[in-house]
């Protein structure tokens, strides 16, 4: 009996001794990630997508979060001060900023890893040849794994949504010209469309958040503009749009709207949360039209007024211009490995895993937990987008609510079809239909090929030559636009001074360098090659469709 007891005790001790040994074997390496806080993500450490990445890659992820309001500035300060950085910077940067941070020694080139470790990045390049040329820096290096998520409604993100209930209440038609839009907004202001007997309506409003700038939509009724360098092409020659008479006419129209309180100047200062609160005003609808990419400015399941709005197609200006903002999807630098990273190979592998050509990782990073927030499509399911096959059923939409299921696309992700692959039904995703129909109304107003320039790649010398000019022009044009519209600058007496200041900043040099980057250049065999890649700048529908 005693012998049996001793045998059992020895066995138990062996088991107990083995437990810490097993735990030690299961210890994972840790990577620290620097990224911007998203106010809709509750806790990155316990987030379901974080756990999915950790379990898939056998790694622990720790987070250092930048404030959402000024993440870019905080990141710049960290790099300029030379302080030690986390292993990874997970933040979208343009090529110019990427190159500047590379020159500062903050991030390392990833070319070798692309060749030796890049399983998914190689597969994606087979699907989209030349995709990485848009993130390649002037020194020829690749410094990140990008994000590439093709969403047609984002390519036309500057849209206006108008209150159809108010139009019906006032027996008005959907406007198709700038003058008709003025008339509608004036009626929204003066004729009590919400019926509460109080003049509390905001006819047209926007914000400073993503896709909330109403001036982009309005200016495209006078001359085509984007939110970047604002370049156009005429007979192969580049020029900026913001020193032209058509631009001035657009400012005059918007100034008229502001003067009569039809476009509220709060649009130029309020943030995303404030605009959403206004659109979701409890008890009484107070917004006649708002600027945003989609109807999802309001919760699609619970929004009190969300069904009242329809997408307003681009309206025609006084000179017959009727164009849409159009920014074709191109990759953006996203997943950077810092010079302080202790295990850069592991950091690259984690990023490569997320850049998944099957788009499965994207579904988790964008829509949440499978079986809880989304599920697989069933036989007979369709999408709201012509030419696309269903890839998922969105059972619960958590995009605009506080959640702990995903990172809201803030990762190195690949999606060419999934954004248009949601199963559509009136009960399941009613909002997909007005979004898709609205997008196609904007697609019909796309600028003609060869008349606009969404993206240019610059050499190292060109970047050095114009980076300061480019940044100064962008800031000055934006600030001057708002000041002209709100009468802080006098459009009638200070326009010439404004144009003169553009010249002083260096707009002529800027256009000259942009022309160099745009023009085909002879290669070593005498043929012409292009740094500007027009094949990206059209809507690609999957071949399977």
Coordinates of C-alpha atoms in Angstrom, one line a residue:
X1 CA 0.0 0.0 0.0
X2 CA 2.8 2.4 0.9
X3 CA 4.6 1.5 -2.3
X4 CA 1.5 2.4 -4.3
X5 CA 1.2 5.7 -2.4
X6 CA 4.8 6.6 -3.1
X7 CA 4.4 5.7 -6.8
X8 CA 1.4 8.0 -7.1
X9 CA 3.2 10.8 -5.3
X10 CA 6.2 10.5 -7.6
X11 CA 3.9 10.6 -10.6
X12 CA 2.1 13.7 -9.3
X13 CA 5.4 15.5 -8.7
X14 CA 6.5 14.7 -12.2
X15 CA 3.3 16.2 -13.6
X16 CA 3.6 19.3 -11.5
X17 CA 7.2 19.8 -12.5
X18 CA 6.3 19.4 -16.2
X19 CA 3.7 22.2 -16.1
X20 CA 6.1 25.2 -15.9
X21 CA 8.3 23.5 -18.5
X22 CA 5.3 23.3 -20.9
X23 CA 4.4 26.9 -20.2
X24 CA 8.0 28.0 -21.0
X25 CA 7.9 26.1 -24.3
X26 CA 4.7 28.0 -25.2
X27 CA 6.2 31.4 -24.6
X28 CA 5.8 33.6 -27.6
X29 CA 8.1 36.4 -28.9
X30 CA 6.6 39.8 -28.5
X31 CA 6.4 42.6 -31.1
X32 CA 5.4 46.1 -30.2
X33 CA 3.3 48.1 -32.6
X34 CA 2.9 51.8 -32.9
X35 CA -0.4 52.9 -34.4
X36 CA -3.1 55.5 -34.1
X37 CA -5.9 55.0 -31.6
X38 CA -9.2 54.4 -33.2
X39 CA -12.0 55.7 -31.1
X40 CA -14.3 52.8 -32.1
X41 CA -11.8 50.2 -31.0
X42 CA -12.2 49.4 -27.3
X43 CA -8.9 47.6 -26.5
X44 CA -6.3 46.5 -29.0
X45 CA -4.6 44.2 -26.4
X46 CA -7.8 42.0 -26.1
X47 CA -9.2 42.7 -29.5
X48 CA -10.5 39.6 -31.4
X49 CA -8.4 40.4 -34.5
X50 CA -5.3 40.8 -32.3
X51 CA -5.9 37.4 -30.8
X52 CA -6.4 36.0 -34.3
X53 CA -3.0 37.4 -35.5
X54 CA -1.3 36.3 -32.3
X55 CA -2.6 32.7 -32.5
X56 CA -2.0 32.5 -36.3
X57 CA 1.6 33.7 -36.1
X58 CA 2.5 32.4 -32.6
X59 CA 3.4 35.9 -31.4
X60 CA 2.4 38.4 -28.7
X61 CA 1.4 41.9 -29.8
X62 CA 1.8 44.9 -27.6
X63 CA 0.6 48.3 -28.6
X64 CA 1.8 51.9 -28.3
X65 CA -1.0 54.2 -29.3
X66 CA -0.8 57.6 -30.8
X67 CA -3.7 60.1 -30.2
X68 CA -6.3 59.9 -33.0
X69 CA -6.5 63.6 -33.4
X70 CA -2.8 64.3 -34.2
X71 CA -1.2 61.0 -34.8
X72 CA 0.9 62.3 -37.8
X73 CA 2.4 65.1 -35.8
X74 CA 3.2 62.9 -32.8
X75 CA 4.8 60.3 -35.0
X76 CA 6.9 63.0 -36.7
X77 CA 8.1 64.3 -33.3
X78 CA 9.1 60.8 -32.2
X79 CA 11.2 60.3 -35.3
X80 CA 12.7 63.8 -35.4
X81 CA 13.7 63.5 -31.7
X82 CA 15.5 60.3 -32.4
X83 CA 13.8 58.4 -29.5
X84 CA 13.6 54.6 -29.5
X85 CA 10.7 53.3 -31.5
X86 CA 8.5 50.2 -31.1
X87 CA 9.3 47.3 -33.5
X88 CA 6.6 48.3 -36.0
X89 CA 4.9 51.4 -37.2
X90 CA 1.4 50.5 -38.4
X91 CA 0.3 53.8 -40.0
X92 CA -0.4 55.0 -43.5
X93 CA 2.2 57.3 -45.0
X94 CA 2.7 58.7 -48.5
X95 CA 5.9 58.0 -50.4
X96 CA 7.4 61.4 -49.6
X97 CA 7.0 61.1 -45.8
X98 CA 8.1 57.4 -46.0
X99 CA 11.3 58.5 -47.7
X100 CA 11.9 61.3 -45.2
X101 CA 11.6 58.8 -42.3
X102 CA 13.9 56.4 -44.1
X103 CA 16.5 59.1 -44.6
X104 CA 16.3 59.8 -40.9
X105 CA 17.2 56.2 -40.2
X106 CA 13.9 55.4 -38.5
X107 CA 12.7 52.5 -40.8
X108 CA 14.6 49.8 -42.7
X109 CA 14.3 48.8 -46.3
X110 CA 12.4 45.5 -46.9
X111 CA 13.5 44.6 -50.4
X112 CA 15.4 41.5 -49.3
X113 CA 12.5 40.3 -47.2
X114 CA 10.1 40.7 -50.1
X115 CA 12.3 38.3 -52.0
X116 CA 13.1 35.8 -49.2
X117 CA 10.1 35.9 -46.8
X118 CA 7.3 37.5 -48.8
X119 CA 4.9 34.6 -49.6
X120 CA 1.8 36.8 -49.8
X121 CA 3.4 39.9 -51.2
X122 CA 4.6 37.8 -54.2
X123 CA 1.2 36.3 -54.7
X124 CA -0.4 39.7 -54.7
X125 CA 2.0 41.0 -57.3
X126 CA 0.9 38.2 -59.6
X127 CA -2.7 39.4 -59.2
X128 CA -1.8 43.1 -59.6
X129 CA 1.4 43.5 -61.6
X130 CA 3.4 46.6 -60.7
X131 CA 1.5 47.2 -57.5
X132 CA 4.5 48.0 -55.5
X133 CA 5.8 50.7 -57.8
X134 CA 3.4 53.1 -56.1
X135 CA 5.1 52.6 -52.7
X136 CA 8.7 52.4 -53.9
X137 CA 10.8 55.3 -52.6
X138 CA 13.1 57.5 -54.8
X139 CA 16.1 55.5 -53.7
X140 CA 14.5 52.3 -55.2
X141 CA 13.7 50.7 -51.8
X142 CA 10.4 49.3 -50.4
X143 CA 10.0 50.3 -46.8
X144 CA 6.7 48.8 -46.0
X145 CA 4.0 46.2 -46.6
X146 CA 1.2 48.3 -48.0
X147 CA -2.6 48.4 -47.6
X148 CA -4.6 47.9 -50.7
X149 CA -8.3 47.8 -50.2
X150 CA -10.4 48.5 -53.3
X151 CA -13.8 49.9 -52.3
X152 CA -15.6 51.6 -55.2
X153 CA -17.5 53.9 -52.9
X154 CA -14.2 55.1 -51.4
X155 CA -12.8 55.8 -54.8
X156 CA -15.6 58.3 -55.0
X157 CA -15.6 59.2 -51.4
X158 CA -16.7 62.8 -51.6
X159 CA -20.4 62.5 -51.9
X160 CA -23.5 64.4 -50.7
X161 CA -26.5 62.7 -49.1
X162 CA -29.7 64.6 -49.3
X163 CA -32.9 64.3 -47.2
X164 CA -35.5 62.9 -49.5
X165 CA -38.2 63.2 -46.8
X166 CA -37.6 67.0 -46.7
X167 CA -37.7 67.2 -50.5
X168 CA -41.1 65.4 -50.5
X169 CA -42.4 67.5 -47.6
X170 CA -41.7 70.7 -49.6
X171 CA -42.7 69.1 -53.0
X172 CA -39.2 69.6 -54.4
X173 CA -37.3 67.5 -56.9
X174 CA -33.8 66.2 -56.5
X175 CA -31.5 69.0 -57.8
X176 CA -29.4 68.4 -60.9
X177 CA -27.7 71.8 -61.2
X178 CA -25.9 74.1 -58.9
X179 CA -28.8 76.6 -59.1
X180 CA -31.4 73.9 -58.3
X181 CA -29.2 72.9 -55.4
X182 CA -29.1 76.5 -54.1
X183 CA -32.9 76.7 -54.4
X184 CA -33.4 73.4 -52.5
X185 CA -31.0 74.4 -49.7
X186 CA -32.7 77.8 -49.4
X187 CA -36.1 76.0 -49.0
X188 CA -34.5 73.7 -46.4
X189 CA -33.5 76.9 -44.5
X190 CA -36.6 78.9 -44.7
X191 CA -39.6 76.5 -45.1
X192 CA -39.4 74.4 -42.0
X193 CA -39.0 71.0 -43.7
X194 CA -38.9 69.1 -40.4
X195 CA -42.2 70.6 -39.4
X196 CA -41.3 71.5 -35.8
X197 CA -42.0 75.3 -36.3
X198 CA -38.5 76.2 -35.4
X199 CA -35.8 77.3 -37.8
X200 CA -33.3 74.8 -36.6
X201 CA -32.4 73.2 -39.9
X202 CA -28.8 72.9 -41.3
X203 CA -29.3 72.8 -45.1
X204 CA -25.9 71.5 -45.9
X205 CA -23.1 70.5 -43.5
X206 CA -19.9 68.7 -43.4
X207 CA -16.9 68.2 -41.1
X208 CA -13.1 67.8 -41.0
X209 CA -13.2 64.0 -40.8
X210 CA -12.6 61.5 -43.6
X211 CA -14.7 62.3 -46.8
X212 CA -16.6 65.0 -45.0
X213 CA -15.4 68.1 -46.9
X214 CA -18.3 69.5 -48.9
X215 CA -16.1 71.8 -51.0
X216 CA -14.7 68.9 -53.0
X217 CA -18.2 67.9 -54.2
X218 CA -19.2 71.5 -54.9
X219 CA -16.0 72.5 -56.7
X220 CA -16.4 69.6 -59.2
X221 CA -19.4 71.4 -60.7
X222 CA -16.9 74.1 -61.8
X223 CA -13.6 72.4 -62.4
X224 CA -12.3 69.0 -61.5
X225 CA -10.4 68.7 -58.2
X226 CA -9.2 66.1 -55.8
X227 CA -8.0 66.6 -52.2
X228 CA -4.3 66.3 -53.1
X229 CA -2.2 68.2 -55.6
X230 CA -5.3 69.2 -57.6
X231 CA -3.7 68.7 -61.0
X232 CA -5.4 68.5 -64.4
X233 CA -4.1 67.6 -67.8
X234 CA -4.8 69.4 -71.1
X235 CA -3.2 68.1 -74.3
X236 CA -0.6 66.2 -72.2
X237 CA 0.4 69.3 -70.2
X238 CA -0.1 69.4 -66.5
X239 CA -1.4 72.4 -64.5
X240 CA -3.0 73.2 -61.2
X241 CA -6.6 74.1 -61.0
X242 CA -6.6 76.5 -58.0
X243 CA -5.4 79.6 -59.9
X244 CA -8.1 79.5 -62.6
X245 CA -11.2 81.5 -63.2
X246 CA -13.3 78.3 -62.9
X247 CA -11.9 77.8 -59.4
X248 CA -12.8 81.4 -58.5
X249 CA -16.3 80.8 -59.8
X250 CA -16.6 77.8 -57.5
X251 CA -15.5 79.9 -54.6
X252 CA -18.0 82.5 -55.4
X253 CA -20.8 79.9 -55.4
X254 CA -19.7 78.4 -52.1
X255 CA -19.4 81.9 -50.6
X256 CA -23.0 82.6 -51.6
X257 CA -24.1 79.4 -49.8
X258 CA -22.2 80.4 -46.6
X259 CA -23.5 84.0 -46.8
X260 CA -27.1 82.8 -46.8
X261 CA -26.4 80.1 -44.1
X262 CA -27.1 77.3 -46.6
X263 CA -23.6 75.8 -46.1
X264 CA -22.8 76.1 -42.4
X265 CA -19.2 77.3 -41.7
X266 CA -19.1 74.8 -38.8
X267 CA -18.3 72.3 -41.6
X268 CA -14.7 73.6 -41.7
X269 CA -14.1 73.1 -38.0
X270 CA -16.2 70.3 -36.5
X271 CA -14.8 66.8 -36.2
X272 CA -16.2 63.5 -37.2
X273 CA -18.0 62.8 -33.9
X274 CA -19.7 66.2 -34.0
X275 CA -21.0 65.7 -37.5
X276 CA -22.3 62.3 -36.6
X277 CA -24.0 63.7 -33.6
X278 CA -25.7 66.4 -35.7
X279 CA -26.9 63.9 -38.3
X280 CA -28.2 61.6 -35.5
X281 CA -29.9 64.4 -33.6
X282 CA -32.4 62.7 -31.2
X283 CA -36.0 63.5 -31.7
X284 CA -35.8 65.9 -34.6
X285 CA -34.0 65.6 -37.9
X286 CA -32.0 68.9 -38.4
X287 CA -29.7 68.1 -41.4
X288 CA -30.9 68.6 -45.0
X289 CA -27.8 67.3 -46.7
X290 CA -24.4 66.1 -45.4
X291 CA -21.0 65.3 -46.9
X292 CA -19.8 61.7 -46.4
X293 CA -18.8 58.7 -48.4
X294 CA -21.8 56.7 -47.5
X295 CA -25.1 56.5 -45.6
X296 CA -23.2 54.9 -42.8
X297 CA -22.5 58.3 -41.2
X298 CA -25.6 57.1 -39.2
X299 CA -26.0 53.6 -37.6
X300 CA -27.7 51.6 -40.3
X301 CA -29.5 49.4 -37.8
X302 CA -30.6 52.0 -35.3
X303 CA -30.3 55.4 -36.9
X304 CA -33.5 57.4 -36.5
X305 CA -33.1 59.3 -39.8
X306 CA -30.9 57.0 -41.8
X307 CA -33.7 55.9 -44.2
X308 CA -34.6 59.5 -45.0
X309 CA -31.5 60.2 -47.2
X310 CA -30.5 59.4 -50.8
X311 CA -27.3 59.9 -52.6
X312 CA -27.2 63.2 -54.5
X313 CA -25.5 62.7 -57.9
X314 CA -23.0 65.3 -59.0
X315 CA -24.8 68.5 -60.1
X316 CA -24.1 70.5 -63.2
X317 CA -22.4 73.9 -62.9
X318 CA -23.2 77.1 -64.8
X319 CA -20.7 76.2 -67.6
X320 CA -21.9 72.6 -68.0
X321 CA -19.3 71.0 -65.8
X322 CA -20.5 67.9 -64.0
X323 CA -17.7 65.9 -62.6
X324 CA -17.0 63.6 -59.6
X325 CA -14.1 63.2 -57.3
X326 CA -12.3 60.1 -58.4
X327 CA -9.3 58.6 -56.6
X328 CA -8.4 55.1 -58.0
X329 CA -7.2 52.7 -55.4
X330 CA -3.5 52.4 -55.2
X331 CA -1.4 50.8 -52.4
X332 CA -0.4 53.0 -49.5
X333 CA 2.7 52.4 -47.3
X334 CA 1.4 50.9 -44.1
X335 CA 3.5 48.3 -42.1
X336 CA 7.0 49.7 -41.4
X337 CA 9.8 47.9 -39.5
X338 CA 11.8 50.3 -37.4
X339 CA 15.6 50.3 -37.0
X340 CA 15.0 49.5 -33.3
X341 CA 13.2 46.2 -34.1
X342 CA 14.8 43.2 -32.4
X343 CA 13.3 40.6 -34.8
X344 CA 12.7 42.3 -38.2
X345 CA 12.1 38.9 -39.9
X346 CA 9.2 38.1 -37.6
X347 CA 7.8 41.6 -38.0
X348 CA 7.8 41.2 -41.7
X349 CA 6.2 37.7 -41.6
X350 CA 3.3 39.1 -39.5
X351 CA 2.7 41.9 -42.0
X352 CA 3.0 39.5 -44.9
X353 CA 0.4 37.2 -43.3
X354 CA -2.1 40.0 -43.1
X355 CA -1.5 41.0 -46.7
X356 CA -3.5 38.0 -47.7
X357 CA -4.5 37.5 -51.4
X358 CA -7.4 35.3 -50.5
X359 CA -8.9 38.3 -48.7
X360 CA -9.8 36.2 -45.7
X361 CA -7.7 38.3 -43.3
X362 CA -9.3 41.4 -44.6
X363 CA -12.8 40.0 -43.8
X364 CA -11.7 39.6 -40.2
X365 CA -10.0 43.0 -40.0
X366 CA -12.9 44.8 -41.6
X367 CA -16.1 43.0 -40.6
X368 CA -15.3 41.2 -37.3
X369 CA -15.6 37.6 -36.0
X370 CA -16.8 35.0 -38.3
X371 CA -20.0 33.3 -37.0
X372 CA -20.7 36.4 -34.8
X373 CA -20.6 39.4 -37.1
X374 CA -20.4 37.8 -40.5
X375 CA -20.9 34.4 -42.1
X376 CA -20.3 32.6 -45.3
X377 CA -22.7 33.2 -48.3
X378 CA -25.4 30.7 -49.0
X379 CA -26.6 29.4 -52.3
X380 CA -28.6 32.0 -54.2
X381 CA -27.0 34.9 -52.4
X382 CA -26.2 38.0 -54.5
X383 CA -24.4 41.3 -54.0
X384 CA -25.6 44.8 -54.7
X385 CA -22.6 45.3 -57.0
X386 CA -22.9 44.2 -60.6
X387 CA -20.0 42.0 -61.6
X388 CA -19.1 40.8 -58.1
X389 CA -19.7 37.5 -56.4
X390 CA -20.8 37.3 -52.8
X391 CA -18.0 36.6 -50.3
X392 CA -19.7 37.1 -46.9
X393 CA -23.0 37.9 -45.2
X394 CA -22.7 40.8 -42.8
X395 CA -24.9 39.6 -39.9
X396 CA -24.2 42.6 -37.6
X397 CA -22.7 45.9 -38.8
X398 CA -20.3 47.1 -36.1
X399 CA -18.3 49.7 -38.2
X400 CA -19.6 52.8 -36.5
X401 CA -20.1 51.5 -33.0
X402 CA -17.6 50.8 -30.2
X403 CA -16.4 47.3 -30.6
X404 CA -13.5 44.9 -29.8
X405 CA -13.7 42.6 -32.8
X406 CA -11.5 44.2 -35.4
X407 CA -9.0 47.0 -36.1
X408 CA -11.2 48.9 -38.6
X409 CA -8.9 48.2 -41.5
X410 CA -5.9 49.7 -39.8
X411 CA -3.4 47.1 -41.0
X412 CA -1.5 45.9 -44.1
X413 CA -4.5 44.4 -45.9
X414 CA -5.3 43.3 -49.4
X415 CA -8.8 43.4 -50.8
X416 CA -9.8 43.6 -54.5
X417 CA -13.2 42.1 -54.4
X418 CA -14.4 41.7 -50.8
X419 CA -15.6 45.3 -50.3
X420 CA -18.1 44.7 -53.1
X421 CA -18.7 41.1 -52.0
X422 CA -21.2 41.5 -49.2
X423 CA -24.5 39.6 -49.6
X424 CA -27.3 41.9 -50.3
X425 CA -30.9 41.6 -49.1
X426 CA -33.4 44.2 -47.9
X427 CA -33.4 42.7 -44.5
X428 CA -29.7 41.9 -44.2
X429 CA -28.0 44.9 -45.7
X430 CA -30.5 47.4 -47.1
X431 CA -27.9 50.1 -47.2
X432 CA -25.7 48.4 -49.8
X433 CA -28.2 49.2 -52.6
X434 CA -28.3 53.0 -52.1
X435 CA -24.5 53.0 -51.7
X436 CA -24.0 51.0 -54.9
X437 CA -26.5 53.0 -56.9
X438 CA -25.0 56.3 -55.6
X439 CA -21.5 55.2 -56.6
X440 CA -22.5 54.3 -60.1
X441 CA -24.1 57.8 -60.5
X442 CA -20.7 59.2 -59.6
X443 CA -18.8 56.8 -61.9
X444 CA -20.9 58.2 -64.7
X445 CA -19.3 61.6 -63.9
X446 CA -15.7 60.5 -63.7
X447 CA -13.2 62.8 -65.4
X448 CA -12.1 61.5 -68.8
X449 CA -8.9 59.4 -68.9
X450 CA -5.9 61.6 -69.6
X451 CA -7.5 64.7 -68.0
X452 CA -6.5 64.1 -64.4
X453 CA -3.6 62.8 -62.3
X454 CA -4.4 61.1 -59.1
X455 CA -0.8 60.0 -58.2
X456 CA 2.7 60.7 -59.3
X457 CA 6.0 59.0 -58.3
X458 CA 9.0 61.3 -57.9
X459 CA 12.7 60.6 -58.0
X460 CA 14.9 61.4 -55.1
X461 CA 16.0 64.6 -56.7
X462 CA 12.5 65.7 -57.6
X463 CA 11.3 65.0 -54.0
X464 CA 14.1 67.1 -52.6
X465 CA 13.3 69.9 -55.0
X466 CA 9.5 70.2 -54.4
X467 CA 8.6 68.6 -51.1
X468 CA 8.5 71.9 -49.2
X469 CA 6.8 73.7 -52.1
X470 CA 4.2 70.9 -52.4
X471 CA 3.4 70.9 -48.7
X472 CA 3.2 74.7 -48.5
X473 CA 0.9 74.9 -51.6
X474 CA -1.5 72.3 -50.2
X475 CA -1.8 74.1 -46.9
X476 CA -2.1 77.6 -48.4
X477 CA -4.7 76.5 -51.0
X478 CA -6.9 74.8 -48.4
X479 CA -6.7 77.7 -45.9
X480 CA -7.3 80.3 -48.6
X481 CA -10.3 78.4 -49.9
X482 CA -12.0 78.4 -46.5
X483 CA -11.0 82.1 -45.9
X484 CA -12.5 83.1 -49.3
X485 CA -15.7 81.2 -48.7
X486 CA -16.2 82.7 -45.2
X487 CA -15.1 86.2 -46.3
X488 CA -12.1 86.2 -44.1
X489 CA -10.3 87.0 -47.4
X490 CA -12.1 89.2 -50.0
X491 CA -12.4 87.2 -53.2
X492 CA -13.2 90.3 -55.2
X493 CA -10.1 92.3 -54.1
X494 CA -7.6 89.7 -52.9
X495 CA -7.7 87.1 -55.7
X496 CA -4.8 88.6 -57.5
X497 CA -2.8 88.7 -54.3
X498 CA -3.6 85.1 -53.7
X499 CA -2.4 84.1 -57.2
X500 CA 0.8 86.1 -56.7
X501 CA 1.4 84.3 -53.4
X502 CA 1.0 80.9 -55.2
X503 CA 3.7 82.1 -57.6
X504 CA 5.9 83.2 -54.7
X505 CA 5.6 79.8 -53.1
X506 CA 6.8 78.1 -56.3
X507 CA 3.7 76.8 -58.1
X508 CA 5.5 77.1 -61.5
X509 CA 8.4 74.9 -60.4
X510 CA 6.0 72.5 -58.8
X511 CA 4.1 72.0 -62.1
X512 CA 7.4 71.7 -64.0
X513 CA 8.6 68.8 -61.8
X514 CA 5.2 67.2 -61.9
X515 CA 5.3 67.3 -65.7
X516 CA 8.7 65.5 -65.5
X517 CA 7.2 62.8 -63.4
X518 CA 4.2 62.5 -65.7
X519 CA 6.0 62.3 -69.1
X520 CA 7.1 59.0 -70.5
X521 CA 10.9 58.6 -70.2
X522 CA 13.1 56.6 -72.5
X523 CA 14.5 53.4 -71.1
X524 CA 17.8 51.7 -71.8
X525 CA 16.4 50.1 -75.0
X526 CA 15.1 53.4 -76.4
X527 CA 11.4 52.6 -75.7
X528 CA 9.3 54.7 -73.5
X529 CA 8.4 53.7 -69.9
X530 CA 6.0 55.4 -67.5
X531 CA 6.3 56.3 -63.9
X532 CA 2.7 57.4 -64.1
X533 CA 0.8 54.2 -64.5
X534 CA -2.6 54.8 -66.1
X535 CA -3.6 51.1 -66.0
X536 CA -4.4 51.6 -62.3
X537 CA -6.8 54.4 -63.0
X538 CA -10.0 52.6 -64.2
X539 CA -12.5 50.5 -62.4
X540 CA -11.4 46.8 -62.6
X541 CA -14.2 44.3 -62.4
X542 CA -13.1 40.8 -61.6
X543 CA -12.6 38.6 -64.6
X544 CA -14.7 35.9 -63.0
X545 CA -17.7 38.2 -63.2

